[in-house]
Structure formats: structure tokens, C-alpha cells
XYZ file of C-alpha atoms in Angstrom:
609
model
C 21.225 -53.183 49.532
C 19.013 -55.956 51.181
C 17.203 -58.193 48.929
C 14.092 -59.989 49.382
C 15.014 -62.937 47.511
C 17.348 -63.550 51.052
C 14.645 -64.165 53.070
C 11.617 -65.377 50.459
C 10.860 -69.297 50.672
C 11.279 -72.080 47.847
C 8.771 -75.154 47.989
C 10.677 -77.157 45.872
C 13.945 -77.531 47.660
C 13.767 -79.969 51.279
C 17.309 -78.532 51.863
C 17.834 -76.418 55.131
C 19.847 -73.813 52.618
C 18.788 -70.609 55.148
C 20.374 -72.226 57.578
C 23.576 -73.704 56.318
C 24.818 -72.953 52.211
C 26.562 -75.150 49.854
C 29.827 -72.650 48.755
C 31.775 -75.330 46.582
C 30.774 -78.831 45.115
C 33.339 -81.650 43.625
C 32.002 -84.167 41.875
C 34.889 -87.811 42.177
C 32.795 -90.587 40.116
C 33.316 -93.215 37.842
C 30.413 -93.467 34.638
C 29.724 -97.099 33.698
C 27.404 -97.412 30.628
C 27.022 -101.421 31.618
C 25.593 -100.944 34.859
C 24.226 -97.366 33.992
C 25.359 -95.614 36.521
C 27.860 -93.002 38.111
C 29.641 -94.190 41.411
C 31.589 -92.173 43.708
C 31.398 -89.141 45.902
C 30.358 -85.551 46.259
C 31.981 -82.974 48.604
C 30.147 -79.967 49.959
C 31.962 -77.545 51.255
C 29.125 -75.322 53.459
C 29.356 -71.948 55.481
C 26.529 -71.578 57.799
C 24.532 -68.402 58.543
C 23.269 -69.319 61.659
C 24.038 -72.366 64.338
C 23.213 -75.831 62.862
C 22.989 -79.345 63.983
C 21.827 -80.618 60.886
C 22.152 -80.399 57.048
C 19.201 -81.808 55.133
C 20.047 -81.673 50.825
C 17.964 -83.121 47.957
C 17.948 -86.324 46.685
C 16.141 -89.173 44.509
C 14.944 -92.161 45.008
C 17.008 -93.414 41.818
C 20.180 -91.897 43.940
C 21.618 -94.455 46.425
C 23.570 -92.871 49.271
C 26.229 -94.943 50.839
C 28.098 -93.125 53.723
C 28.464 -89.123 54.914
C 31.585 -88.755 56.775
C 32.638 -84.925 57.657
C 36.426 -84.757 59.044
C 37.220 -88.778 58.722
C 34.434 -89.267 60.663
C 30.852 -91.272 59.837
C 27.466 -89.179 60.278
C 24.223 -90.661 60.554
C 21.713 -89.801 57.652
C 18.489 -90.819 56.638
C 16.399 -90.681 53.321
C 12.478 -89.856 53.367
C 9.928 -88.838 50.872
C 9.565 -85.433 50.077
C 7.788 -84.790 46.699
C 6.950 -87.115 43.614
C 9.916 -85.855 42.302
C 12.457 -85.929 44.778
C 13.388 -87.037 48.169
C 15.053 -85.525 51.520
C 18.585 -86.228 52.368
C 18.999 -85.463 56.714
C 22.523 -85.513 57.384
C 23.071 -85.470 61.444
C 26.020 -83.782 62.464
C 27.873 -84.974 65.764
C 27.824 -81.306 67.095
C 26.344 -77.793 66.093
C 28.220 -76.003 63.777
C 28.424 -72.102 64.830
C 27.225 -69.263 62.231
C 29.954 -68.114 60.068
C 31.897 -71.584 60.271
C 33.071 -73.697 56.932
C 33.246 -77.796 56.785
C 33.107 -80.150 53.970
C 30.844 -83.501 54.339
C 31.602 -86.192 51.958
C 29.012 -88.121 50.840
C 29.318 -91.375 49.078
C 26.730 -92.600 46.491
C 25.536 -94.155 43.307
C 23.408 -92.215 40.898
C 21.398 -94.588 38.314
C 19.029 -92.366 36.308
C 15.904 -90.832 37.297
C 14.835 -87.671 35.312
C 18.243 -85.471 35.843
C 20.181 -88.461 34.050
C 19.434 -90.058 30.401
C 21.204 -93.015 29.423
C 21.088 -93.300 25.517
C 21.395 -96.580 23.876
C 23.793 -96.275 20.481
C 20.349 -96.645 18.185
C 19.260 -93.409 20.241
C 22.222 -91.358 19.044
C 23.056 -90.140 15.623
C 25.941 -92.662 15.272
C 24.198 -95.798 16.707
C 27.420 -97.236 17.566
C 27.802 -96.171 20.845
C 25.714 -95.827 23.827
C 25.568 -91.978 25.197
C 24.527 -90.267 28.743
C 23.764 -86.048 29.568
C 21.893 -84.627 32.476
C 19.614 -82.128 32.395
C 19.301 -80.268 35.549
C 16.777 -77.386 35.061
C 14.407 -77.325 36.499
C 14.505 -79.780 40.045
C 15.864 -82.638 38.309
C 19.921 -82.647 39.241
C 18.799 -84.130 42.901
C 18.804 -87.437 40.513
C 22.094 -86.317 39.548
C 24.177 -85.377 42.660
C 23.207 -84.772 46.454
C 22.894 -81.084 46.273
C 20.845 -78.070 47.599
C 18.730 -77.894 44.784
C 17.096 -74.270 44.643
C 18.591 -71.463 42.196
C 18.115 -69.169 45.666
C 21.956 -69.505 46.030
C 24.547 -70.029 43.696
C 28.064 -72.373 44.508
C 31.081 -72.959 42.224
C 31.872 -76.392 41.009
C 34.896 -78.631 39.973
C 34.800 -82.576 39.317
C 37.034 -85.647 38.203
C 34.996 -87.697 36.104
C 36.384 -91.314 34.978
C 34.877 -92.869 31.703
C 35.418 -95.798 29.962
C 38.179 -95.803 27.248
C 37.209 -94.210 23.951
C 34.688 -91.787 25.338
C 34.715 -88.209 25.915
C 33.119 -86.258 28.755
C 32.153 -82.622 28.567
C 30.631 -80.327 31.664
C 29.352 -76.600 32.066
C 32.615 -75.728 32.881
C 35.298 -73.046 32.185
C 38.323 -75.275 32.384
C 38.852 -78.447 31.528
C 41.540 -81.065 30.943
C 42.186 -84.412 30.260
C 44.120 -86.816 32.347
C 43.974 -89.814 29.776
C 44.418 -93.148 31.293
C 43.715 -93.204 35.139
C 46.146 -94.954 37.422
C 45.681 -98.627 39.051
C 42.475 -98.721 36.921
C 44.233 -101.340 34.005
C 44.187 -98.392 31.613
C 40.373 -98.926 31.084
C 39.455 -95.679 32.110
C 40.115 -92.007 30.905
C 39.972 -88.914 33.469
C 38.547 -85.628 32.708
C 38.706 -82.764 35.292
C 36.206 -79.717 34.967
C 36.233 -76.047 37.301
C 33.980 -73.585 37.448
C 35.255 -70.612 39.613
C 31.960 -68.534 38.567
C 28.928 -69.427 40.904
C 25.946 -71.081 39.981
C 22.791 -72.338 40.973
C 22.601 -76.415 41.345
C 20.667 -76.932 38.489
C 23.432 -75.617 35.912
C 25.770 -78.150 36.725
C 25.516 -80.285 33.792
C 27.372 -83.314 32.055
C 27.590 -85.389 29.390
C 29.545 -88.623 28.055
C 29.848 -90.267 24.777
C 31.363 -90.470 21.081
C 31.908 -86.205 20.791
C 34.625 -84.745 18.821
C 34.942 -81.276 18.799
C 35.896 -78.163 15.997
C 36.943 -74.581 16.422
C 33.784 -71.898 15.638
C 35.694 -68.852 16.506
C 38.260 -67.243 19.147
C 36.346 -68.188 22.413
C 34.197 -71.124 20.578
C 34.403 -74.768 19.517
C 31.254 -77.024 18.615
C 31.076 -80.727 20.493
C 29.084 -83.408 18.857
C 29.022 -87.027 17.380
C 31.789 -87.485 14.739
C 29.233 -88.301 12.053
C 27.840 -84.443 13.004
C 31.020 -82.247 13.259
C 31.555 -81.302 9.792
C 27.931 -80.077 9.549
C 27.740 -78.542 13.186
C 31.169 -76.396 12.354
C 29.610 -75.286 8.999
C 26.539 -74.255 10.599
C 27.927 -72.166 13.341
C 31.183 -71.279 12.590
C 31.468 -67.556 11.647
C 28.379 -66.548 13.736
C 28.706 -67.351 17.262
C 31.195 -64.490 17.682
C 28.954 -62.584 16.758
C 26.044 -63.412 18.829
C 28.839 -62.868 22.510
C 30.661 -59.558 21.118
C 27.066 -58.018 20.632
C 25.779 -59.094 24.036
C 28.650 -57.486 25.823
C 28.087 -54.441 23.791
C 24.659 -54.053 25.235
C 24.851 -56.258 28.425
C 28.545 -56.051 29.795
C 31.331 -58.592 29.765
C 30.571 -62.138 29.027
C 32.812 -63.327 32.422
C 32.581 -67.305 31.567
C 35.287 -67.514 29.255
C 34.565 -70.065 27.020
C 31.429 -70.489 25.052
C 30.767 -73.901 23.342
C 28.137 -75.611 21.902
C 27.473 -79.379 22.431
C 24.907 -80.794 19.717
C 22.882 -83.289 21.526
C 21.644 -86.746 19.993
C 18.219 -86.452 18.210
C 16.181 -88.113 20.915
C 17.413 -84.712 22.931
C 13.710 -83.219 23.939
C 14.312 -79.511 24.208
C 15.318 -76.419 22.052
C 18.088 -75.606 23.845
C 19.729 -75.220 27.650
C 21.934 -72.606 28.760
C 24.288 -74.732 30.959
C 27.174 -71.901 31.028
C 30.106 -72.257 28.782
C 28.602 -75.575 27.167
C 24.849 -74.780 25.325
C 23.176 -78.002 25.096
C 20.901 -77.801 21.585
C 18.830 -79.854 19.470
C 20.197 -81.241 15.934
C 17.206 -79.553 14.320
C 19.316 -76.550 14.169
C 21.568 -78.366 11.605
C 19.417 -77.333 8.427
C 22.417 -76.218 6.986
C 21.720 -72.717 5.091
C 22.454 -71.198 9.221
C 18.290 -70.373 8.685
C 18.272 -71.571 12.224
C 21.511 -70.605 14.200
C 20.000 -67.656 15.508
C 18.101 -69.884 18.460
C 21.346 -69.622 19.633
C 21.215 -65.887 20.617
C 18.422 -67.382 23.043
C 20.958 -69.172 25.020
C 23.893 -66.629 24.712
C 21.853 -64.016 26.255
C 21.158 -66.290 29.344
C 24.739 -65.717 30.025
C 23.576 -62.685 31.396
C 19.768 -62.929 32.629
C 19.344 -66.547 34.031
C 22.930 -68.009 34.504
C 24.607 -64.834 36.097
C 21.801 -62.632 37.474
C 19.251 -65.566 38.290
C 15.364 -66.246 39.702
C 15.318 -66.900 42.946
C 12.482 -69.799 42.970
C 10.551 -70.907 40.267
C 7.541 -69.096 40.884
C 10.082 -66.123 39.162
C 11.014 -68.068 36.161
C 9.855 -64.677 34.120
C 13.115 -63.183 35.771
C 15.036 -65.318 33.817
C 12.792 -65.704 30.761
C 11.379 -62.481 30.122
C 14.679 -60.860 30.581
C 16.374 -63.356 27.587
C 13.450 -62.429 25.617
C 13.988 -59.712 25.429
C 18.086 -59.524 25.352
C 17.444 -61.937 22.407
C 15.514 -59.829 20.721
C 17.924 -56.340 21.176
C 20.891 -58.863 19.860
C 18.748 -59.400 16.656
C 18.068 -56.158 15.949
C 21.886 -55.035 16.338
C 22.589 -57.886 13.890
C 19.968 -57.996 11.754
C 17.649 -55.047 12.005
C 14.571 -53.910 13.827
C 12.388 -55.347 11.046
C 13.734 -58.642 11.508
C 13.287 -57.924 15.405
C 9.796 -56.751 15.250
C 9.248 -59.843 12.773
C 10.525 -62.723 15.464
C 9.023 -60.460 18.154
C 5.431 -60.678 16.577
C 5.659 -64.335 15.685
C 6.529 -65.189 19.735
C 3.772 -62.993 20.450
C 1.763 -65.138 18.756
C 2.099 -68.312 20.074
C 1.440 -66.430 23.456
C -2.359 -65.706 22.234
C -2.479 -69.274 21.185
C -1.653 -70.443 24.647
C -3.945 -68.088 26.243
C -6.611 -68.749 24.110
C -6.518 -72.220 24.383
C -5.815 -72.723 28.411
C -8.623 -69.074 28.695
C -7.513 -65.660 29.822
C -8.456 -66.647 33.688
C -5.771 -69.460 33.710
C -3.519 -69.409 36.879
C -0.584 -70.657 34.899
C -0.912 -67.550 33.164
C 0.171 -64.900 35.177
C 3.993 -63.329 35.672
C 4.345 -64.393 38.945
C 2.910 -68.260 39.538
C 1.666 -69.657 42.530
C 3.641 -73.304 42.806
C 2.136 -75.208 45.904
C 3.983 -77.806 47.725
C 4.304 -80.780 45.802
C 3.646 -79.398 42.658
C 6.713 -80.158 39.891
C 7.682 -76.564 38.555
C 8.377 -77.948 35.431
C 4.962 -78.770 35.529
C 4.060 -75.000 35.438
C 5.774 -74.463 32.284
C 4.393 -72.360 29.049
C 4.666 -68.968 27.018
C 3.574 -67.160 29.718
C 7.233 -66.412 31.300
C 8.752 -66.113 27.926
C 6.242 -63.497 26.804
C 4.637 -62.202 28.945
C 8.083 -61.078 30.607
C 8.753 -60.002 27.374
C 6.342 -57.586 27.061
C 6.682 -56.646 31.025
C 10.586 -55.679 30.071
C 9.041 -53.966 26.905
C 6.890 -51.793 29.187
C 9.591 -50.990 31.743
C 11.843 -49.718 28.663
C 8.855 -47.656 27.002
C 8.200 -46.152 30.586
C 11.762 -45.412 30.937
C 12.129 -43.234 28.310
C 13.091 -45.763 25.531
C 16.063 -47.973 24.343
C 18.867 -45.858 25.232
C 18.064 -45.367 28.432
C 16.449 -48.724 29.699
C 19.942 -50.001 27.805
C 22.285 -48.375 30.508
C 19.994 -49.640 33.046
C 20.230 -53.279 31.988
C 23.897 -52.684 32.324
C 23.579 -51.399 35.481
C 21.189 -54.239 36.094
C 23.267 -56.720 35.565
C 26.244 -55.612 36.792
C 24.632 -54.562 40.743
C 23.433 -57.839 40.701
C 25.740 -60.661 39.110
C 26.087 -63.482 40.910
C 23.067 -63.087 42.711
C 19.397 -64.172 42.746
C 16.468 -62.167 42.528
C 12.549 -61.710 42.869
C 10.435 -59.601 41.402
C 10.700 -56.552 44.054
C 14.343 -56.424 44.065
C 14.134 -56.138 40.185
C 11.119 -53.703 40.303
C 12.791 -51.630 43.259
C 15.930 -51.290 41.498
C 14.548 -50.330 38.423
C 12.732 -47.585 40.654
C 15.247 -46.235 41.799
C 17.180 -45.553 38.597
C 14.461 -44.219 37.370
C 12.299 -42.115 39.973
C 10.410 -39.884 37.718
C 8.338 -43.523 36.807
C 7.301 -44.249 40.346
C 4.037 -42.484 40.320
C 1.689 -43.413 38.056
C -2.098 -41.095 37.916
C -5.046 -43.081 37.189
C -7.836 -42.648 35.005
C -10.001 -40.321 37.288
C -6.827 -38.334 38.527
C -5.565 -39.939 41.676
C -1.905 -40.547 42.157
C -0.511 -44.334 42.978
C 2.361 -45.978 43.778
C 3.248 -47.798 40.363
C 4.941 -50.494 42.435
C 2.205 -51.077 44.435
C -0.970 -50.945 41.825
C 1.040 -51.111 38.466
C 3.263 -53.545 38.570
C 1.309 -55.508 41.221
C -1.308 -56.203 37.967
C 1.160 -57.433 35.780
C 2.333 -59.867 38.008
C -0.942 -60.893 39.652
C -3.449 -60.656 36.882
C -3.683 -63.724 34.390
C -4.146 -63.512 30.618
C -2.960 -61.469 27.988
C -0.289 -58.301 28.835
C -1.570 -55.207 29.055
C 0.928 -53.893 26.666
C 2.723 -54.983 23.547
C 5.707 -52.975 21.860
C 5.304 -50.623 18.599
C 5.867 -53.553 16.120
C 5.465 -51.173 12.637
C 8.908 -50.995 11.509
C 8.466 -54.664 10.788
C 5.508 -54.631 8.132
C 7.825 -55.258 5.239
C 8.589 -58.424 6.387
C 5.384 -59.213 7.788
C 2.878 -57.576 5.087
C 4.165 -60.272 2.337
C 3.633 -63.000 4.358
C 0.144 -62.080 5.332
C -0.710 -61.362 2.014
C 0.409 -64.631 0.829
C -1.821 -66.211 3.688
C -4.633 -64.236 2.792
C -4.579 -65.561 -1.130
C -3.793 -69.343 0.279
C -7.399 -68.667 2.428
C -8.884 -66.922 -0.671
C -8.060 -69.659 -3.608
C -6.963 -72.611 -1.259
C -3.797 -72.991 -3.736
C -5.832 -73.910 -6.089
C -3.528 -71.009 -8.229
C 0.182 -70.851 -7.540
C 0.733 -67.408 -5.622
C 3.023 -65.134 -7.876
C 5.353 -64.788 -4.904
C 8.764 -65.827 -4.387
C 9.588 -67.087 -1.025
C 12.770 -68.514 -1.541
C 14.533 -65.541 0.206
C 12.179 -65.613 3.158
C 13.570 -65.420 6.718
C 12.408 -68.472 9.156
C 10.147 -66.244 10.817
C 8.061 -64.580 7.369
C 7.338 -68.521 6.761
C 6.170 -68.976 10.704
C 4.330 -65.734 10.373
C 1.962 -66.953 7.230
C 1.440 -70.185 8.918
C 0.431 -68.139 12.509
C -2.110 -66.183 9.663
C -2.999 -68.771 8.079
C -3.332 -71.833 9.497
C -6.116 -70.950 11.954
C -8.641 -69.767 9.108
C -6.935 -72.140 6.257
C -7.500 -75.148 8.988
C -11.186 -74.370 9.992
C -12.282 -73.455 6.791
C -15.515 -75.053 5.045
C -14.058 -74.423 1.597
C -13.405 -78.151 0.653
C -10.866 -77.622 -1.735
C -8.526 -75.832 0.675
C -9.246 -78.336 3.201
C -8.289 -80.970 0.220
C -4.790 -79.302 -0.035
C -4.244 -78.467 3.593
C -5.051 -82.122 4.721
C -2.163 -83.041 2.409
C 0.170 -80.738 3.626
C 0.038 -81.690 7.277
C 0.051 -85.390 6.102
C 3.305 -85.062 4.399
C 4.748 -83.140 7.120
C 3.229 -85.555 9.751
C 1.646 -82.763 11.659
C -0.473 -85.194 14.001
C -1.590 -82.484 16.167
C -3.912 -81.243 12.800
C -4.994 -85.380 12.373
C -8.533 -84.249 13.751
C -9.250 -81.658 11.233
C -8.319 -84.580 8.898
C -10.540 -86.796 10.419
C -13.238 -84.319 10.489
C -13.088 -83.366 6.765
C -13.224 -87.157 6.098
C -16.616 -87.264 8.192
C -17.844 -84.324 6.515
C -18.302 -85.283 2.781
C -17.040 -88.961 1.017
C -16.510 -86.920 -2.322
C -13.940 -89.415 -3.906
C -12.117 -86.289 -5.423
C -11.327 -85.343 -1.876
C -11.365 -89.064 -0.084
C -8.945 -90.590 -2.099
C -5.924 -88.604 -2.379
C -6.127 -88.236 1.793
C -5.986 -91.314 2.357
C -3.456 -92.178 -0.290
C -1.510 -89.185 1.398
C -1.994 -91.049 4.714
C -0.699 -94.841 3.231
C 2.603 -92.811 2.137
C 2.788 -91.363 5.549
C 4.426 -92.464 9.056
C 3.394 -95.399 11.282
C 0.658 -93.383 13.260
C -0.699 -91.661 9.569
C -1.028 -95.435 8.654
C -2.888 -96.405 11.562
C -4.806 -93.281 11.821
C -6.049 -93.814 8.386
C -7.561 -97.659 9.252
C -9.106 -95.994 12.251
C -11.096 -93.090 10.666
C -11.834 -95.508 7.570
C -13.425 -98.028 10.154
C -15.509 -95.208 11.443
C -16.533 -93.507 7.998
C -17.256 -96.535 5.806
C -20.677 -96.837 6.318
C -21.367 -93.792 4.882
C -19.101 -94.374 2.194
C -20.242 -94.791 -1.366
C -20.192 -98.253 -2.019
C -17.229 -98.133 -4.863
C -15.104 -95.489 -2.701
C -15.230 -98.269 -0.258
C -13.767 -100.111 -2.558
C -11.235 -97.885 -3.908
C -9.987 -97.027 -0.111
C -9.990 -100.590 0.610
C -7.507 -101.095 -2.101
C -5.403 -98.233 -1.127
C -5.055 -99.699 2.477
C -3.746 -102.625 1.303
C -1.642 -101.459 -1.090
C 0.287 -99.693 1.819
């Protein structure tokens, strides 16, 4: 079966990767946390698809190439601009290469940072003792990290040596691993680690990172890396359910073929949820709480072992491929493990940050639609919201309800997955496959009778049209998790707390809490009712919710009751740096209309903080 993804174009890459492919790449560097920088060489091993004089790759300008030899021999090579976030690496080769030939080039450099490689100093890591370093390749950013065809249009396996200093440990998205402890004619200041992963992936998997990280056993297939001061928590939080999570995706998904699945607790400056590098998940500490309330982000990133990391988007403009699909393999893990109300619950409260988006960026948006439109130049991360993540989710929804329902549309993501492992896809090939196993859905009959290609009019809306999805899945079965926490929001917009609620939430999921807030907050926050606008300012003080300062700032504009004033801005003197300085701001803009004696009285509460 041809694909379309084999011929379809990716803006963000300069490489020449139609032309000549990167099948293997091994990392040989040295990390040095004084100079900040890794130092040593990459070889690409490349078969060629069609006759080629010349191999172009993607680089940074914070990456300093040094020399490209292929076969002993020096090439010449150049560095130009290419985007603001990369730069073009043209490699000359001293003769054409013939289609369907192999050769390795070697190519010398010295990575120093840039936004594929975070250097940590020790008070940036949970043990402030010693400094720490992790790249983070998704979603153009490991050009900063290693010369490299940087496109997920084709996929390459990966093995490296990586030196580090004495008394740190270095962990990669690899399978195998092994440690080599003290390297030779380097004075014993250095330790060796070498990583392999025979499974292909695309560029921006490959992912490292060095520091103080200890690691602890979670289950047969499982350990949990992380700063010493962290282990004991990070093994009590996940151990016992990560299992779980993998034996339930390849019950509805197929065999999890990486082997090993870890988890490597990142410091707290770490900026994202989570990253599915394969058999090492990067996550946030914020999923330590320690009651395992929050362990099930993790299904998130288990079920990219299937849609993302082994069947893959072919460009960014098809993120959805990836995202939509773990949506929604998140969401068929929870309800094996935890039951369709608790699936319909999670399911409802993504949903909802998807009409937040929407309404706040309007239903005409560009970003907004399945299928973006990512111009030249244009950073893909920069395209980045709900859209993919929900959106696809409800497009998968769809394709299931149209199949005939979950049993069905659950052999077909088997199928799915298993045609086209390894691979990387667009929209069509997905579409057209899913066509095929299911012919009976191909013709869809319109309003006023006539008969249409689904493909061509159906599916062409939901990935052209912006704004919100045409469809969203039956979500009923999960009212008895929702209905209490609606009701609760309804009596907190009602009374404003000024009576405590005769409800017990102490057994509440994560998601019944996020649910009354998504009820609430929007009517609780804009309300004129002073006295719930009393206790809601509080609350998002205390929780130094800055993105709700504004309302704050508002409801101190709007009256100078001192029944109201004071305890805000007492609330804000308690509160962080910015609540401190955000309360000498608004009180510099609202004194004038101040009562003379709350002047006063807020004067002295200022100073007392």
C-alpha cells in the first residue's frame, strides 16, 4: 500500500530527507557542566532513494560543527540561516552517491544549548546540590541537540556513548543501556554510559538527560529515575500502577514492542506535563501529590507508545494524528481501569477546556482546525493548543460511532496500528485505511438526499473547518460523577459560600473537583454578587492564581466597602512576590476613591507586609 505521507512536504525540516534518509544515528560525546556543553561526534549512517551529491541536515546556531569526513576523508560543508529556529547544515560530497547505496558521514561538533538543551543550575533542581542537563526534542528543537534530519516523516534507530563527569548518571530513550564506569586514558574523571535503540524513531524522540538520578523498581518492566531526595516518594507514587496502565494498552492496542518502560521525574523548573520519549517518560514533579490522585497522566504517555512514538504524524501540520489518537487510547485505558463514568468524567472535563480555547481565540481561528496550515518559517510549536488533543478526540470518537461502536472500531485500532508501525502517516492514509475496513461508511447521504463521498465532503470538514467539532460522544453514563459536582457549583454561585455546602468531597476524583471549577468558575468569577466575589478573590489569592488578578483588581475598582477591601488586600500581603506587588499597584490606582480611613487601614496593611 502506497502512502501519501511518502511523497507530502515538511516546512520545517532544511534536510534533503526525499532524497537521501538517515537509517542509524550514534551519538560519541563528552557532557561538561563547566563549559556547558556536549563535545564529540555524530554518525549517520544514510541509504539514498535516488542519486545524490549532497546531504543538507538541520542544525542551530548554538551547535558548532567542526569537520564532516565520510570514509577517512574531509567534506566541505557550510552553515546558513534557515528559520528563527534553526539553521541548514550542506554537507558536499566528493561524488554522487547512486539510489539504493549506504555510507556513514561523521560529523564532528559541539552542542552548547539552544532550546533542545537545558542546562540546570543545582538551585534549579530539587536537590540544589548539583547542576542538571535534559533535552527536549519535540517539536523542532533536537537540531540544537545533534546534526540530524529533523522531521518525524521518517523514523531511524539510535545508539550512543555518552561520557559524564564522575558522580553523575545519564539516562536516554533507550531500550538498553549499560554502564561502562570509569572511561579509559580519561584520569578516571569520567563515567561511560552506552544506550541502543533497535526500534525506529523519528529525530525528535531521541532524548537525554544527566545529573544526580537514582533509580527504584515500579514493577516487572518498570523502574522510576529521579533526584535521590525524590525516589522514595516517586516509587510510592507509581509503584503498583504502571503495570497496569502497559498490560491494558496491549489488551486493546497490541504489544507494547519497546521493552522497557521507565519514568524519569524531571526537576521542578521542568515546563511540561509530560513527554513520551519511548522507554523513558519525562514528567513533571507535580504528579508527586502522594495519594496516586494524579498518576493517571501517565496513561497519556503510555498510550503514545502506540499512536505518536510507533505509528507517527508525518509533519506537524498532522499533530492530531498523534494527539487525537492518545486521546482517545487514554481515555479507553481509563475506562478498562476505572469505569466509563470515570471516562466520560475526564472526557467531559478535556472537552471543556477545548470550548474555553475556542471561545477565547473565536470559532473562525486558523489554529483551530484538525489539519493546520504551518507556513515557512513559522515554529510548529508555535501552533500549539487543545485543538489537536480534542478535537482529534472527538474526530476518533466519530470514526468509532460511525463504525458501529467500541468493539468494532477496537479491532480496527489493532489493525491500525499494527499495518502501520513504524511508519508515518497523514490524514488520507489514516482516513483511507479506515475506509477500507469499513466500506459500508464510505457513503454518506446528505440532508436533501444526494449521495457523497464521506472522504471527500465528510471528513474534508472536519479537517478543514475551524471551531468547535461537529460531534461529541454520548457522555451520560458519567452524570454520577458529574451531577454532584455541578450541584455543588451551582450552591457556591447561589450562596457564594457564605453557608458550608452539606457535601463531602473528600472522596472526590481529580476530575469531579476540575469539573465544579469548569462550572463554576466562569459564573462564580464574573458574578456581581459581592460577597462571592469577597470569597472567590481570596481563594485565587491563596492559591496564587495570577491569571484571575484582574477580576481582583476589578472588584477592588468596583466598590471600597472596607468589609470587602481589607481582607483582599490582607490576602494579597500574605501572598507571593507578584500578589505583593500587585497589591501596591491596584492600591496606587484605587486610593483616590478610597474612604479616607480605609486609606489608612490599607496603608497599614502594606507596610505591615
Amino acid at each position: 500500500m502506497s502512502l501519501v505521507s511518502d511523497t507530502v512536504d515538511d516546512v520545517a525540516t532544511a534536510s534533503n530527507f526525499r532524497e537521501v534518509q538517515v537509517c542509524h544515528y550514534h551519538l560519541d560525546f563528552n557532557v561538561s557542566f563547566e563549559k556547558k556543553e556536549m563535545k564529540g561526534a555524530a554518525l549517520l549512517d544514510f541509504k539514498t532513494n535516488k542519486t545524490a551529491s549532497v546531504v543538507t541536515l538541520d542544525v542551530h546556531e548554538t551547535l558548532k560543527v567542526h569537520k564532516v569526513t565520510k570514509d577517512g576523508m574531509e567534506l566541505k560543508f557550510e552553515v546558513s540561516p534557515f528559520t528563527g529556529y534553526g539553521s541548514t547544515l550542506k554537507v558536499q560530497l566528493m561524488e554522487s552517491v547512486s539510489k539504493d547505496e549506504e555510507f556513514r558521514l561523521q560529523i564532528e561538533y559541539t552542542a552548547t544549548g539552544g532550546p533542545g538543551v537545558c542546562w540546570l543550575e543545582p538551585a534549579q533542581t530539587a536537590g540544589k546540590v548539583k547542576p542538571y542537563v535534559y533535552t527536549q526534542g519535540q517539536a523542532v528543537m533536537n537540531r540544537s541537540f545533534l546534526p540530524c534530519q529533523d522531521t518525524p516523516a521518517i523514523k531511524s534507530t539510535y545508539s550512543a556513548n555518552i561520557k559524564v563527569p564522575k558522580g553523575f548518571t545519564a539516562v536516554m530513550s533507550a531500550s538498553e543501556s549499560s554502564s561502562y564506569g570509569e572511561v579509559a586514558n580519561m584520569s578516571g574523571d569520567k563515567d561511560c554510559y552506552f544506550f541502543k535503540l533497535p526500534i525506529p524513531i523519528p529525530s525528535y524522540l531521541i532524548a537525554l538527560a544527566v545529573g544526580d538520578i537514582q533509580s527504584a523498581d515500579i514493577g516487572p518492566r518498570s523502574r522510576v529515575w529521579t533526584e535521590p531526595c525524590r525516589l522514595e516518594d516517586a516509587k510510592a507514587e507509581f509503584g503498583g500502577v504502571v503495570e497496569d496502565f502497559i498490560a491494558t494498552g496491549e489488551k486493546l492496542f497490541g504489544p507494547y514492542v519497546w521493552g522497557r518502560y521507565d519514568i524519569l521525574v524531571m526537576p521542578p523548573s521542568f515546563p511540561f506535563g509530560g513527554m513520551e520519549n519511548p522507554c523513558l517518560t519525562f514528567v513533571t514533579p507535580c504528579l508527586l501529590v502522594g495519594d496516586k490522585s494524579m498518576t493517571d497522566v501517565v496513561i497519556h504517555e503510555i498510550s503514545h507508545s502506540w499512536f505518536g512514538n510507533l505509528v507517527t504524524n508525518a509533519n506537524w501540520s498532522e499533530f492530531w494524528l498523534n494527539e487525537g489518537f492518545t486521546m482517545f487510547a487514554q481515555r479507553c485505558i481509563t475506562e478498562e481501569l476505572f469505569g466509563t463514568a470515570y471516562a466520560c468524567l475526564e472526557t467531559a472535563t478535556g472537552l471543556e477546556l477545548l470550548r474555553q480555547h475556542i471561545q477565547n481565540t473565536g470559532e473562525d481561528h486558523p489554529l483551530n482546525k484538525l489539519r493546520v496550515v504551518i507556513e515557512p518559517g513559522v515554529d510548529p510549536d508555535d501552533t500549539y493548543n487543545e485543538t489537536p488533543y480534542e478535537k482529534g478526540f472527538s474526530f476518533v470518537s466519530y470514526l468509532q460511532e460511525l463504525a458501529g461502536g467500541k468493539e468494532v472500531f477496537g479491532k480496527f485500532l489493532k489493525s491500525y496500528v499494527d499495518k502501520f508501525k513504524y511508519k508515518s502517516l497523514v490524514a488520507e492514509d489514516t482516513l483511507r485505511y479506515y475506509l477500507e475496513y469499513f466500506p459500508g461508511v464510505r457513503q454518506q447521504t446528505l440532508a436533501g438526499g444526494e449521495v457523497v463521498d464521506r472522504e471527500k465532503h465528510d471528513f474534508h470538514d472536519w479537517l478543514y473547518k475551524p471551531g468547535t467539532p461537529p460531534y461529541c460522544p454520548d457522555l451520560s453514563a458519567g452524570r454520577e460523577l458529574t451531577e454532584p459536582a455541578e450541584s455543588l457549583a451551582q450552591f457556591w454561585i447561589e450562596k457564594g459560600g457564605s453557608e458550608p455546602p452539606n457535601v463531602d468531597i473528600s472522596n472526590w476524583k481529580t476530575f469531579q473537583v476540575l469539573h465544579f471549577l469548569d462550572k463554576g468558575y466562569p459564573q462564580i468569577s464574573n458574578t456581581h454578587n459581592a460577597e462571592i466575589r469577597l470569597r472567590w478573590s481570596k481563594l485565587t489569592i491563596k492559591n496564587d492564581y495570577q491569571e484571575d488578578f484582574p477580576n481582583v483588581e476589578e472588584f477592588l475598582k468596583s466598590q471600597g466597602k472596607q468589609k470587602y477591601t481589607l481582607p483582599i488586600y490582607r490576602a494579597l500581603i500574605k501572598g507571593s512576590k507578584e500578589a505583593k506587588k500587585f497589591a501596591n499597584e491596584v492600591f496606587s490606582k484605587t486610593c483616590d476613591q478610597l474612604h479616607v480611613n480605609v486609606q489608612v487601614y490599607v496603608q497599614e496593611i502594606i507596610r505591615a507586609g
